[in-house]
Short mmCIF file of C-alpha atoms in Angstrom, two decimals:
data_model
loop_
_atom_site.label_atom_id
_atom_site.label_comp_id
_atom_site.label_asym_id
_atom_site.label_seq_id
_atom_site.Cartn_x
_atom_site.Cartn_y
_atom_site.Cartn_z
CA MET A 287 103.96 116.83 99.91
CA ASN A 288 102.71 113.37 99.09
CA VAL A 289 103.32 110.40 101.34
CA MET A 290 106.27 109.09 99.27
CA GLN A 291 108.01 112.48 99.53
CA LYS A 292 107.41 112.46 103.29
CA LEU A 293 108.81 108.93 103.55
CA LEU A 294 111.92 109.89 101.59
CA THR A 295 112.47 112.99 103.72
CA ALA A 296 112.14 110.90 106.86
CA LEU A 297 114.46 108.18 105.47
CA ARG A 298 117.10 110.68 104.38
CA SER A 299 117.07 112.55 107.66
CA SER A 300 120.53 112.28 109.22
CA ALA A 301 119.06 112.27 112.71
CA ARG A 302 117.16 109.09 112.02
CA GLU A 303 118.35 106.00 113.84
CA LEU A 304 117.48 102.47 112.81
CA GLY A 305 114.18 101.52 114.35
CA ASP A 306 113.04 105.08 114.97
CA ALA A 307 109.44 105.71 114.09
CA ILE A 308 109.45 106.80 110.48
CA ILE A 309 106.61 109.23 110.94
CA ASP A 310 105.49 110.53 114.29
CA ALA A 311 103.35 107.80 115.86
CA ASN A 312 100.99 110.44 117.19
CA SER A 313 100.24 111.87 113.76
CA THR A 314 99.71 108.35 112.40
CA ARG A 315 97.16 107.83 115.17
CA ILE A 316 95.46 111.14 114.36
CA PHE A 317 95.40 110.16 110.68
CA GLU A 318 93.80 106.81 111.55
CA GLN A 319 91.27 108.60 113.76
CA GLU A 320 90.41 110.98 110.91
CA MET A 321 89.98 108.05 108.56
CA SER A 322 87.70 106.32 111.01
CA GLU A 323 85.60 109.50 111.30
CA ALA A 324 85.50 109.87 107.51
CA GLU A 325 84.28 106.26 107.26
CA HIS A 326 81.59 107.04 109.82
CA HIS A 327 80.47 110.12 107.82
CA LEU A 328 80.48 108.02 104.68
CA GLN A 329 78.11 105.51 106.28
CA GLU A 330 75.81 108.35 107.34
CA ALA A 331 75.90 109.80 103.82
CA LYS A 332 74.96 106.38 102.39
CA GLN A 333 72.00 106.14 104.76
CA GLU A 334 70.96 109.65 103.75
CA LEU A 335 71.23 108.66 100.09
CA THR A 336 69.05 105.59 100.67
CA SER A 337 66.37 107.70 102.31
CA LEU A 338 66.61 110.38 99.57
CA LEU A 339 66.29 107.74 96.85
CA ALA A 340 63.21 106.31 98.58
CA LYS A 341 61.62 109.77 98.73
CA GLN A 342 62.53 110.38 95.07
CA LEU A 343 60.90 107.06 94.03
CA HIS A 344 57.81 107.93 96.05
CA SER A 345 57.51 111.36 94.34
CA GLU A 346 58.05 109.82 90.89
CA ASP A 347 55.28 107.36 91.67
CA GLU A 348 53.02 110.24 92.78
CA LEU A 349 53.82 112.10 89.56
CA LYS A 350 52.73 109.10 87.47
CA LYS A 351 49.49 108.86 89.43
CA ILE A 352 48.72 112.57 88.84
CA GLN A 353 49.47 112.15 85.11
CA LEU A 354 47.03 109.23 84.94
CA GLU A 355 44.46 111.26 86.88
CA ILE A 356 44.83 114.19 84.40
CA LYS A 357 44.40 111.79 81.44
CA LYS A 358 41.35 110.27 83.06
CA HIS A 359 39.77 113.71 83.64
CA GLU A 360 40.56 114.82 80.09
CA ASN A 361 38.55 111.83 78.90
CA TYR A 362 35.74 112.90 81.28
CA VAL A 363 35.78 116.38 79.70
CA LYS A 364 35.50 114.83 76.23
CA GLU A 365 32.59 112.69 77.40
CA ALA A 366 30.79 115.66 78.99
CA LEU A 367 31.29 117.72 75.81
CA ASN A 368 29.93 114.81 73.74
CA ASN A 369 26.89 114.86 76.00
CA LYS A 370 26.67 118.67 75.46
CA ASN A 371 27.10 119.17 79.22
CA GLU A 372 29.24 122.33 79.08
CA SER A 373 29.03 123.20 82.79
CA LEU A 374 30.15 119.71 83.89
CA ALA A 375 32.97 119.91 81.33
CA LEU A 376 34.10 123.24 82.86
CA GLU A 377 33.94 121.79 86.37
CA ILE A 378 36.14 118.87 85.30
CA ALA A 379 38.50 121.27 83.51
CA GLU A 380 38.90 123.15 86.80
CA LYS A 381 39.81 119.88 88.47
CA ILE A 382 42.39 119.27 85.69
CA ALA A 383 43.85 122.73 86.31
CA SER A 384 44.27 121.94 90.00
CA LEU A 385 45.83 118.51 89.10
CA GLU A 386 48.26 120.23 86.73
CA ASN A 387 49.26 122.61 89.50
CA GLU A 388 49.90 119.68 91.77
CA HIS A 389 51.81 117.96 88.93
CA ALA A 390 54.10 120.97 88.52
CA GLN A 391 54.82 121.06 92.26
CA VAL A 392 55.58 117.31 92.51
CA LYS A 393 57.68 117.49 89.36
CA GLN A 394 59.80 120.22 90.94
CA THR A 395 60.19 118.05 94.06
CA VAL A 396 61.33 115.11 91.89
CA ILE A 397 63.86 117.35 90.11
CA ASP A 398 65.16 118.56 93.48
CA TYR A 399 65.48 115.00 94.77
CA GLN A 400 67.25 113.90 91.58
CA SER A 401 69.72 116.75 91.83
CA ASN A 402 70.32 116.06 95.55
CA THR A 403 70.86 112.33 95.05
CA LYS A 404 73.22 113.02 92.16
CA GLN A 405 75.27 115.41 94.30
CA LEU A 406 75.32 112.99 97.21
CA LYS A 407 76.36 110.07 94.96
CA THR A 408 79.27 112.13 93.58
CA LEU A 409 80.29 113.14 97.10
CA ILE A 410 80.17 109.52 98.30
CA GLN A 411 82.27 108.32 95.35
CA LYS A 412 84.79 111.09 95.94
CA THR A 413 85.00 110.29 99.66
CA GLU A 414 85.39 106.58 98.93
CA ARG A 415 88.23 107.31 96.50
CA GLN A 416 89.86 109.62 99.04
CA LEU A 417 89.55 106.99 101.77
CA ARG A 418 91.07 104.32 99.54
CA ASP A 419 93.93 106.71 98.83
CA TYR A 420 94.43 107.42 102.56
CA GLN A 421 94.40 103.68 103.25
CA ARG A 422 97.07 103.12 100.58
CA GLN A 423 99.19 105.93 102.04
CA LEU A 424 98.79 104.65 105.58
CA ALA A 425 99.72 101.12 104.42
CA MET A 426 102.88 102.55 102.85
CA VAL A 427 103.89 104.32 106.06
CA LYS A 428 103.07 101.29 108.20
CA THR A 429 104.96 98.88 105.91
CA THR A 430 108.06 101.10 105.95
CA GLU A 431 107.86 101.24 109.73
CA LYS A 432 107.32 97.51 109.98
CA VAL A 433 110.33 96.62 107.81
CA GLN A 434 112.52 99.03 109.77
CA GLN A 435 111.37 97.71 113.12
CA THR A 436 111.77 94.12 111.93
CA THR A 437 115.32 94.76 110.70
CA SER A 438 116.18 96.55 113.92
CA THR A 439 114.71 93.78 116.11
CA ILE A 440 116.41 91.05 114.09
CA SER A 441 119.75 92.86 114.27
CA ALA A 442 119.39 93.43 118.03
CA ASN A 443 118.35 89.83 118.51
CA PHE A 444 121.29 88.41 116.67
CA SER A 445 123.82 90.63 118.42
CA ALA A 446 122.30 89.80 121.83
CA SER A 447 122.71 86.09 121.19
CA ASN A 448 126.34 86.64 120.09
CA SER A 449 125.34 85.29 116.75
CA LYS A 450 125.20 87.31 113.55
CA LEU A 451 122.55 88.28 111.06
CA VAL A 452 123.45 86.15 108.07
CA THR A 453 123.53 88.01 104.78
CA ALA A 454 123.72 86.43 101.34
CA LYS A 455 127.26 87.86 100.96
CA GLU A 456 128.43 86.06 104.10
CA THR A 457 126.79 82.83 102.98
CA LEU A 458 128.57 83.07 99.63
CA ASP A 459 131.89 83.96 101.28
CA ARG A 460 131.53 80.93 103.54
CA ILE A 461 130.71 78.69 100.55
CA ALA A 462 133.74 80.07 98.67
CA LYS A 463 135.94 79.43 101.73
CA GLN A 464 134.62 75.88 102.03
CA GLN A 465 135.23 75.30 98.34
CA GLU A 466 138.78 76.60 98.70
CA GLU A 467 139.43 74.32 101.68
CA GLU A 468 138.01 71.42 99.69
CA LYS A 469 140.34 72.31 96.82
CA TYR A 470 143.39 72.27 99.13
CA LYS A 471 142.28 69.00 100.68
CA GLN A 472 141.92 67.48 97.23
CA GLN A 473 145.36 68.76 96.23
CA ALA A 474 146.89 67.25 99.37
CA ALA A 475 145.11 63.94 98.71
CA ASP A 476 146.32 63.93 95.10
CA GLN A 477 149.89 64.62 96.22
CA LEU A 478 149.73 61.80 98.76
CA ALA A 479 148.38 59.44 96.15
CA GLU A 480 151.16 60.42 93.78
CA GLU A 481 153.83 59.84 96.42
CA SER A 482 152.35 56.49 97.24
CA GLU A 483 152.33 55.59 93.54
CA ASP A 484 156.07 56.48 93.36
CA GLN A 485 156.82 54.24 96.32
CA GLN A 486 154.87 51.38 94.82
CA LEU A 487 156.75 51.70 91.55
CA GLU A 488 160.08 51.67 93.41
CA LYS A 489 159.05 48.48 95.22
CA LYS A 490 158.14 46.86 91.91
CA LEU A 491 161.44 47.95 90.37
CA THR A 492 163.39 46.53 93.31
CA ALA A 493 161.45 43.27 93.15
CA ALA A 494 162.23 43.01 89.46
CA GLY A 495 165.95 43.52 90.26
CA ILE A 496 166.10 46.70 88.19
CA ILE A 497 166.82 48.76 91.29
CA LYS A 498 169.07 47.02 93.79
CA ASN A 499 168.45 47.76 97.43
CA ASN A 500 172.09 47.05 98.39
CA ARG A 501 172.99 49.84 100.78
CA ALA A 502 174.05 47.39 103.61
CA GLU A 503 176.27 45.44 101.26
CA ASP A 504 177.85 48.67 100.04
CA ILE A 505 178.52 49.78 103.63
CA LEU A 506 180.07 46.40 104.48
CA ALA A 507 182.25 46.51 101.38
CA LYS A 508 183.30 50.04 102.23
CA ILE A 509 184.35 49.04 105.80
CA LYS A 510 186.23 45.96 104.50
CA GLN A 511 188.01 48.13 102.00
CA SER A 512 189.09 50.60 104.73
CA GLN A 513 190.39 47.69 106.94
CA GLN A 514 192.54 46.47 104.08
CA ASN A 515 193.91 49.94 103.55
CA ASP A 516 194.84 50.19 107.26
CA MET B 277 96.56 84.16 106.67
CA HIS B 278 97.88 84.96 110.16
CA ILE B 279 101.53 84.59 111.10
CA GLN B 280 100.67 81.96 113.74
CA ASP B 281 98.83 79.86 111.12
CA LEU B 282 101.84 80.13 108.85
CA ALA B 283 104.20 79.04 111.67
CA LEU B 284 101.95 76.03 112.37
CA ARG B 285 101.88 75.05 108.70
CA PHE B 286 105.67 75.19 108.50
CA ASN B 287 106.10 73.20 111.70
CA ASN B 288 103.64 70.58 110.48
CA ILE B 289 105.10 70.03 107.05
CA ARG B 290 108.87 70.27 107.68
CA GLN B 291 109.38 68.94 104.18
CA HIS B 292 107.83 70.10 100.90
CA GLU B 293 108.82 69.07 97.38
CA GLY B 294 112.27 67.97 98.53
CA TYR B 295 112.91 71.07 100.66
CA GLU B 296 113.21 70.86 104.42
CA PHE B 297 112.27 73.87 106.50
CA ASP B 298 113.10 75.17 109.93
CA CYS B 299 110.71 77.85 111.18
CA GLN B 300 111.51 80.00 114.22
CA PRO B 301 109.66 83.04 115.56
CA ILE B 302 111.94 86.01 116.28
CA PRO B 303 111.96 86.77 120.01
CA GLY B 304 110.75 90.33 120.60
CA CYS B 305 109.16 90.38 117.19
CA PRO B 306 106.39 87.78 117.41
CA ASP B 307 104.96 88.62 114.02
CA VAL B 308 108.17 87.79 112.16
CA LEU B 309 109.21 84.23 111.27
CA GLN B 310 112.69 83.13 110.35
CA ILE B 311 112.49 80.38 107.76
CA THR B 312 115.55 78.38 106.77
CA ALA B 313 115.61 75.72 104.10
CA THR B 314 117.91 73.32 105.94
CA ASN B 315 119.06 71.39 102.88
CA LEU B 316 120.08 74.53 100.98
CA ASP B 317 122.94 76.95 101.59
CA PRO B 318 122.16 78.60 104.93
CA LEU B 319 120.41 81.92 104.33
CA PRO B 320 117.43 82.77 106.55
CA ILE B 321 114.32 84.27 104.97
CA PHE B 322 112.23 86.50 107.22
CA VAL B 323 108.47 86.44 106.73
CA THR B 324 106.00 88.94 108.13
CA ILE B 325 102.35 89.68 107.42
CA THR B 326 101.05 93.26 107.25
CA GLU B 327 97.47 94.44 106.69
CA GLN B 328 97.84 94.30 102.93
CA GLN B 329 100.60 91.85 102.07
CA ILE B 330 102.90 89.02 103.05
CA LEU B 331 106.51 90.19 102.99
CA CYS B 332 109.44 87.79 102.57
CA ILE B 333 112.89 89.34 103.12
CA ALA B 334 116.50 88.16 102.80
CA TYR B 335 119.45 90.38 103.72
CA LEU B 336 122.09 90.70 101.01
CA TRP B 337 124.97 92.81 102.36
CA THR B 338 125.63 95.91 104.41
CA GLU B 339 126.77 99.34 103.29
CA GLU B 340 130.28 98.75 104.65
CA GLN B 341 130.70 95.63 102.50
CA ILE B 342 130.46 97.71 99.30
CA LEU B 343 133.62 98.86 97.48
CA GLU B 344 133.21 102.64 97.70
CA GLU B 345 134.48 103.27 94.14
CA HIS B 346 131.86 100.85 92.71
CA ARG B 347 128.90 102.04 94.78
CA LEU B 348 127.19 103.95 91.95
CA SER B 349 127.67 101.08 89.49
CA LEU B 350 126.23 98.69 92.05
CA LEU B 351 123.13 100.85 92.57
CA GLU B 352 122.60 101.06 88.80
CA ALA B 353 123.03 97.31 88.46
CA LEU B 354 120.42 96.78 91.18
CA LEU B 355 117.93 98.96 89.30
CA GLU B 356 118.68 97.17 86.03
CA LEU B 357 118.26 93.73 87.58
CA ASN B 358 115.04 94.62 89.41
CA VAL B 359 112.66 93.92 86.52
CA PRO B 360 114.21 90.78 85.02
CA MET B 361 114.55 89.13 88.44
CA PRO B 362 111.55 86.84 88.95
CA LEU B 363 109.17 87.64 91.83
CA SER B 364 111.69 89.57 93.91
CA SER B 365 112.89 93.18 94.17
CA PHE B 366 115.90 94.88 95.73
CA SER B 367 115.53 97.32 98.55
CA LYS B 368 117.42 98.94 101.39
CA THR B 369 116.64 99.61 105.00
CA ALA B 370 119.12 101.64 107.07
CA ASP B 371 122.59 100.25 106.17
CA LYS B 372 121.27 96.88 104.98
CA TYR B 373 120.56 95.93 101.38
CA LEU B 374 117.86 93.37 101.00
CA ILE B 375 115.83 91.42 98.53
CA PHE B 376 112.12 90.96 99.09
CA GLY B 377 109.01 89.47 97.62
CA ALA B 378 105.53 90.80 98.41
CA LEU B 379 102.52 88.51 98.14
CA SER B 380 98.80 89.11 98.49
CA ILE B 381 97.47 88.24 101.96
CA HIS B 382 95.18 85.77 100.16
CA SER B 383 98.14 83.75 98.82
CA SER B 384 98.17 80.00 99.36
CA PHE B 385 100.79 78.20 101.46
CA ASP B 386 102.28 76.76 98.25
CA ASP B 387 102.67 80.29 96.87
CA ILE B 388 104.54 81.34 100.03
CA ILE B 389 106.90 78.35 99.81
CA HIS B 390 107.50 79.06 96.13
CA GLU B 391 108.32 82.68 97.03
CA ILE B 392 110.75 81.65 99.79
CA ILE B 393 112.65 79.24 97.52
CA THR B 394 112.75 81.78 94.67
CA LEU B 395 113.93 84.51 97.04
CA HIS B 396 116.67 82.24 98.39
CA GLU B 397 117.90 81.47 94.87
CA ASN B 398 117.64 85.09 93.70
CA ALA B 399 119.51 86.36 96.80
CA LEU B 400 122.51 84.09 96.29
CA GLU B 401 122.53 84.43 92.51
CA ALA B 402 122.33 88.25 92.63
CA THR B 403 125.05 88.47 95.30
CA LYS B 404 127.28 86.22 93.21
CA ALA B 405 126.67 88.38 90.12
CA LEU B 406 127.31 91.60 92.04
CA GLN B 407 130.31 90.25 93.98
CA PRO B 408 132.78 92.39 91.91
CA PHE B 409 131.22 95.50 93.53
CA LEU B 410 131.67 94.09 97.02
CA LYS B 411 134.67 93.74 99.33
#
């Protein structure tokens, strides 16, 4: 099961409560400990590789020296043969034989070193890749935990202070409510303005004598009329 | 960047490119900051720094605010909007839906401010667009 599958299983678990550790804290600690040990082993392997490479270079150098030595002695043989000194030539040839033996041995050592360093390099690369992968997985687990804990703490904090965790929905609802209140206020203001306009027009009409404000006169006339009738 | 450095930067600037900020640490959660752009519609953005990234989070709505019959359509819409939405992604933790932006820990202060403003805009715009799925 990869780390994402584990995270999903943990997230989907019905027993999980908000803020619960997503993955057992103890196993996370063990995982971190294992990673730290792997890093330590990796450092040791790198030191080992450095020392192996140094030995390999030294052997390669030795091999070159032996090759030069063989060449030099071959020239000696040629010189001895030119001088018709057969016994000296044979003696030098024996030396060449011993040098060639040595060459074969050192060459085998170089091959061994090369093969060892190659293996070690592959192992180091593999371990480094594995470690990077573990680090990525651990970061995923820790981030999930962190976001959950943060959400839980923020929620707890807001409920403790009798305030509320503001969500975008609530902000929008509040804005919509404000806009609606504004709309009603505007409507009321418009209505008032309209009424006031009506009153002003009536005043103007009265002033112009088009509308007569003669209620008192009417009342007086009415009373006079009723007296006459009596 | 450490969370304390970030808090100091916010408290020192207060204003940046016409935006005014209020920065409060969350009690009990010292590594989380609550950032509010005071001259925008009030929606707090929570900022925290992990080993690998800087996370900026805004809460959108809760599970109970969703119209049950539209839940599936809402989830599909969230997936469809995830890519076109600049710099932010949708997510969910427990019963809370959220929008978040993740930045490299090497991001500049300007990058973080840009992220916070973008997240604020995206949060309100997405909620407005998805309002038909909500109560």
